[in-house]
Structures are given as C-alpha cells and as structure tokens.
Amino acid sequence: MQEVNNETDFEFGHGVGSTEEDAQNAALQELGQTIFVQIRSEVDHIHRSTLRDEGKESGYVSQEDLNVQTQSFSNVEISGHRVDVREQAQDGWYVRVRLSREEANRLRNELRRIAPVLAYLELLSDSSDAFPGRNLKYALQGLAEAERLQMSDDRITGQEYAGISYGAYFKTRVDQAIRHLLILPYMEGKQARLALIHRDTYAPVAGIWLQAGDKMLVTDNEGRTEPFSIPQTSRLVREKVEPAETSVADKLMGVFSSKEPEPEYKERRVYSDVRRFDVLALGVQETKKQALVTDASLLLQRVDTNQLKNPSRTQIYVHLVPENALISVNGDERHAPAHFEVPVGEKAILKIFQDSRYRGQERTLETAGRGYIYFTQTLVERKYGHLMLNYKQPDSDFSITVFNSQGDALTTSQAINQQVEVGSYQVRLKHAEDTGNYQVITDDPLVVHEGREVSRTYNQPRYREPWVHGYIWGFTYGFASEPGSAYNLPTGNGTEMSFTDFDGVAGCGGQCPGDEFTFDEAGHFGIHWTQFFNRASFALNTNVGFKTLKFKDIEGEEQTLSGISASVGGGFWTSKIASASWVTANYRFEHLTWSDKEEMSMQGLDGANNGYPYLELGMQIAGLTLGARIPDPSYASPEIFVGLGFLEGDSGYRYSQTEKAREGIHY
C-alpha cells in the first residue's frame, strides 16, 4: 500500500525486518532517533557536566555512544504516526512511517523539557554496580529532576523498563546503590572519621556527601571524610549554690532570727557523646531529601559510640589497583582485595609482595584504638630497561655491584647482562676478595629508561701501591752449630789455623790433635736492628753480639772460645707474611779468643779473626722474632735464632681507598 503526499510536511522513518511488525518497529526507531538527535545537545551537556564532576575525561560523545542514547530514548510514544509504505520482498519486509512536522516539533519540545531526566536515566543505564557511589548520585539527581518536572509518576517507555515510573526507577536505583556501600567508622585521635567503600571490592567511593548526626561530610579520593567530632547530646543539671561566707553582723542577726535562709539553685547544661548516631548517604550536597526518599532508605550505618571509641578487634580492609596482588598481614597471605582481623593494639605488618609487573612494599599499620583500618593504593607498575656492564679484561678478579635508588644491592657479578627496572642506579667496582690493596670505584650513576639499554665497559680498579716503613730491634739468641773446615782458631805459635788443621801443632803441648779435639756446643747472643724502607721493599740488617764455641780436648776437658761478632747486610722485606718478614744477604766479622790461655799455651795470641757471608731469613710475629742464618758451609753450619723484637713503623697507600668513577679513566 502506498500513499502520495507532500513530503515536506512530514518526517519519515524507514525500517526493514523479517516480519511486518519488526520492520514497523525499526521504522519507528529511526523516526524517534531523527527527533532525538536534534535535542542531543541538551542531554550531552548534562552528560558531560556530570562526568566532569566525577573527575573523568569529558570529551566528545562518540557516534557509538550517541546510538546507544538514541536507541534508549527513541521509543517514546509517537502519537499520530502513520504507515504510508508497506512492501514485502523475498527476504523480508520494508515499512516507512511518517509523522507530521507539527507533531514532530511538539515532541522535540517535550524531549527538551525532560532532557535532564533522560540524561540521568542514560547515565544509570550505562553504569554498573561496580560504581555504587556514582549510581547513588545519578539516581538522587534524577529523582530530584523528576520531582521538579512533575514526572515521578510518568511511565518510562521502552521494553527494558517494563513500564516502571521515573520516580520508582530512581528510588530502586538508590536502594541498589546503598546496598553496595560499606561505611568504616574509626577514631583518629579524639575525633571520628569515616571511610566509604564498595561492599564487595573494597574500592574507595569518592565525592559522596554523607551526614553523620548533624555533620555534612564528603569523601575524598581515598573514600575518607575529614575528621569530625562525635555528635553530642545535652541536658540541664540543677545544682545547689553554696552560700557565701557571712559576716559577723549577719551571724549575730541569725542568732535572733528563727527563720532559716532558703537555699539557692542554678542550672547548667552538661554535654556528652550520644550513645549512637546515624550515617546517611546523601550522594550530593545540593540534593535535598525528597518526600519519596525516606531517611531509612538512605541509612548506611548506625554507629555505636562506645564500640567506636573502645573496639576490641581491628578490621583491616585492603584494596589495591590492580586487584589480585598477593598481600599478607602478620604472615597471613591472601589476594587483594582482602579483609583481615587482628586484636586492637597489636602491630599489623602489611606486606605487598613484588612480582614482575608491580613493585612491592611493606607498611606498619597502627591499630591502637581503631576498630577499622582502610588501606587503598594504586600499585606502581614496573617498567624495564637493560644493563650491559663488564670489564675490558673478561676473566677478571674484580666485581661489579649495582645498587638501586634505595641503596640496596641489586646484583653483583664480574659481568652484568640483565633486564632491570626503570630508574636510577649506582655502580661500584672492587676487587672480588676485598683485600684493601685495590681501589673501590663508586658513584657511577646510571639512569635506565624503558626499552633502552645502558652499556658500559670498565677498566679494572687501580692497585693502591701499599707502603710500609719502619724498623725492628730486639734481642736474639742463636743456636749455632760447629765451625766449618775453613773457620780459623787461634794457635799457640801466634798464628791462626783452620778448624780442620787444628791438630798437634807446636805450642799445644801435644794435647790437641785434630781427631781428639771435638766441637761440643755453641751460643750466639745478639742485638739486632732491621730497618725497612718502602721503596723497592728494601731492608737493612745489622747485628752485634757475643759468640761462644765450646770444645772437648783429648782429656775431656772443656775449652771455650768466645768473643764479639758484628754483621751488616741488605735485602728485601714484606708485610704480607706475619707482621714483617725479611731476607737479607749479610757479612759477619768475628773475633774470638780462648778463655783459658795457659791451659791452651796460647799466651802469645789475642785471638782469631773470621769473616764470612750468610743469608738471613727472619720474621716478626706478635713481638716474637724467629729466623735462620745460613752461612757459607765452609765456615759454619746453619744457625736457628729466636728472640724478642719490637716493631715500630707506619703504613699507608699511594692511592685513596675509594674514588668516584670518571669517564676516560674508569670507563
């Protein structure tokens, strides 16, 4: 069927569908959209203003959002429309409906009038139960607009609303929102404070006006109100006034008076905290409670003042963004959001475990006097870059340590090639064994950016060139062995003779043949001085002493040869073995005489002289001197010596222990 009319007098809607009814509904939908699009600016203004107040980005409304809006509200009752085209094809139906332009303009004016209500209806239709605070504000504002426009009893068109009135719909959404809210009252010092959170997710609910007693409060971004005084009640107390002290004249008058003075009373007002107070959810400050919204429907919680001020347990609610992070309170591990309970006054250690995505942390929560603790935080996302650090010599005895911005050691190795979190780092270079003989290179700051690599090749820390100089002096006693074949002994004819040839010589009276004159024992007492020089670790060694050699003659009598000795030498020393150790090449001079010259018939000889080289190896350990002297074997056998020594000296290094890293020197 088709009618021909002047099309400029009408507005049209076109629709297709598998049935004639579906096609007609689609045509009405399009006609409604055409009418609604022209008043969308009014709805968009309220929509954007509300989102801006919510702290959200209020950009343009996309075409997709527009389609949702127009589909939601285009099913208004379009009275006076007619179907002027109805055609059936193989794949379905096509229907065109028309509406007079006069009726369309009337409908537009009506939509402009009710645009605020439609806007809050749309905001609620797009909002989920995950945002009860937002839904509460939308519903209360929508209810206020419906009351102002006298639309509370009007039915909402559209199948999804099932013919419910605007007033009933908004009140239902108020109740739904309040059922998803949880209030946490707690004391902070001498004042109370409230935290408003989602009952299931523990997410903070911000920007909601609450009424606690007669106090108007608003929640911040963490869902908390400012501290407030607990509501108080008052009562009048009648108290007797004590009379002032009377004068002597008044007392005398009272003696002659039979009338008792009447007592005086005064009243004063006494204030005390109420036993309990109600917390109401008002949603927005400017919205007044309507007659249809009773106080009971806005009641969030009735707070018991005694329990608020004297709790026995502390309820801890933890909310993190994003959810599902692993947390613990005093070792009790759970995934956020989570609820814990501890005795009041017990220290609560909240630990957020670090993973590959987010940083961890640890907090101490004070529970004293608090029935509730609410902790909410957005976790810091971990972003990564790369570190490539090594030495020029790969097989190095030196380590590289990387410290984070808190001063904690991140890793230590000879070479570092790993992913690290974006941030600032410090690098320290040192010898792996930390002997102190090599410099420690510090303060090499590195900044790692996301997705970028920081590469650095270091020189080994410098050897500090330790130095020590000083001296050792003390007393030693050497356990000497027998003289060698070339060692000279004094003889009776005024000459010297080697120990080997000392056999039946003239002046000996035939009493000392070599095979019957034998070595018995020897002793060597001395005073030594060893000077240590830092340069080339040179050591100067001097000794002055008294030496004794004892022999047995053919008759078994003891014959003693004694005298002075002196030596000087040079060599090298070190402090790496014991307190000090040295090796020196020395030359010794000795002058010895027989103690009993008459017995030996040697009055004509003062003594025999000997000079020979020897090697001295010595060390100083905690005041004890130990060592050995190894002479030319033709003069004497090795001598072991011990004694007491006193070390005096100073030590240091040519280069400082630490040095700041410098480009061109250390890398």
Short mmCIF file of N, CA and C in Angstrom, two decimals, residues 146-147 150-156 163-168 292:
data_model
loop_
_atom_site.label_atom_id
_atom_site.label_comp_id
_atom_site.label_asym_id
_atom_site.label_seq_id
_atom_site.Cartn_x
_atom_site.Cartn_y
_atom_site.Cartn_z
N ALA A 146 13.08 14.60 38.29
CA ALA A 146 11.73 14.07 38.01
C ALA A 146 10.69 14.76 38.89
N GLU A 147 11.05 15.02 40.16
CA GLU A 147 10.14 15.74 41.05
C GLU A 147 9.94 17.17 40.57
N GLN A 150 7.75 17.27 37.67
CA GLN A 150 6.48 16.58 37.93
C GLN A 150 6.32 15.36 37.01
N MET A 151 7.41 14.57 36.92
CA MET A 151 7.42 13.37 36.07
C MET A 151 7.51 12.09 36.89
N SER A 152 7.49 12.18 38.21
CA SER A 152 7.74 10.99 39.03
C SER A 152 6.80 9.85 38.70
N ASP A 153 5.54 10.17 38.36
CA ASP A 153 4.56 9.11 38.11
C ASP A 153 4.47 8.73 36.65
N ASP A 154 5.18 9.45 35.77
CA ASP A 154 5.14 9.11 34.34
C ASP A 154 5.88 7.80 34.10
N ARG A 155 5.38 7.04 33.14
CA ARG A 155 6.00 5.77 32.81
C ARG A 155 7.15 5.96 31.83
N ILE A 156 8.18 5.16 32.02
CA ILE A 156 9.32 5.19 31.11
C ILE A 156 9.01 4.26 29.95
N GLY A 163 7.58 -0.55 31.84
CA GLY A 163 6.52 0.36 32.25
C GLY A 163 6.66 0.95 33.62
N ILE A 164 7.86 0.91 34.25
CA ILE A 164 8.06 1.48 35.58
C ILE A 164 8.07 2.99 35.50
N SER A 165 7.63 3.67 36.55
CA SER A 165 7.63 5.13 36.57
C SER A 165 9.04 5.64 36.85
N TYR A 166 9.26 6.92 36.48
CA TYR A 166 10.57 7.53 36.71
C TYR A 166 10.90 7.54 38.20
N GLY A 167 9.92 7.93 39.03
CA GLY A 167 10.18 8.00 40.46
C GLY A 167 10.54 6.65 41.05
N ALA A 168 9.77 5.63 40.68
CA ALA A 168 10.04 4.29 41.21
C ALA A 168 11.39 3.77 40.72
N LEU A 292 9.70 11.34 48.86
CA LEU A 292 9.62 9.93 48.49
C LEU A 292 10.84 9.15 48.93
#
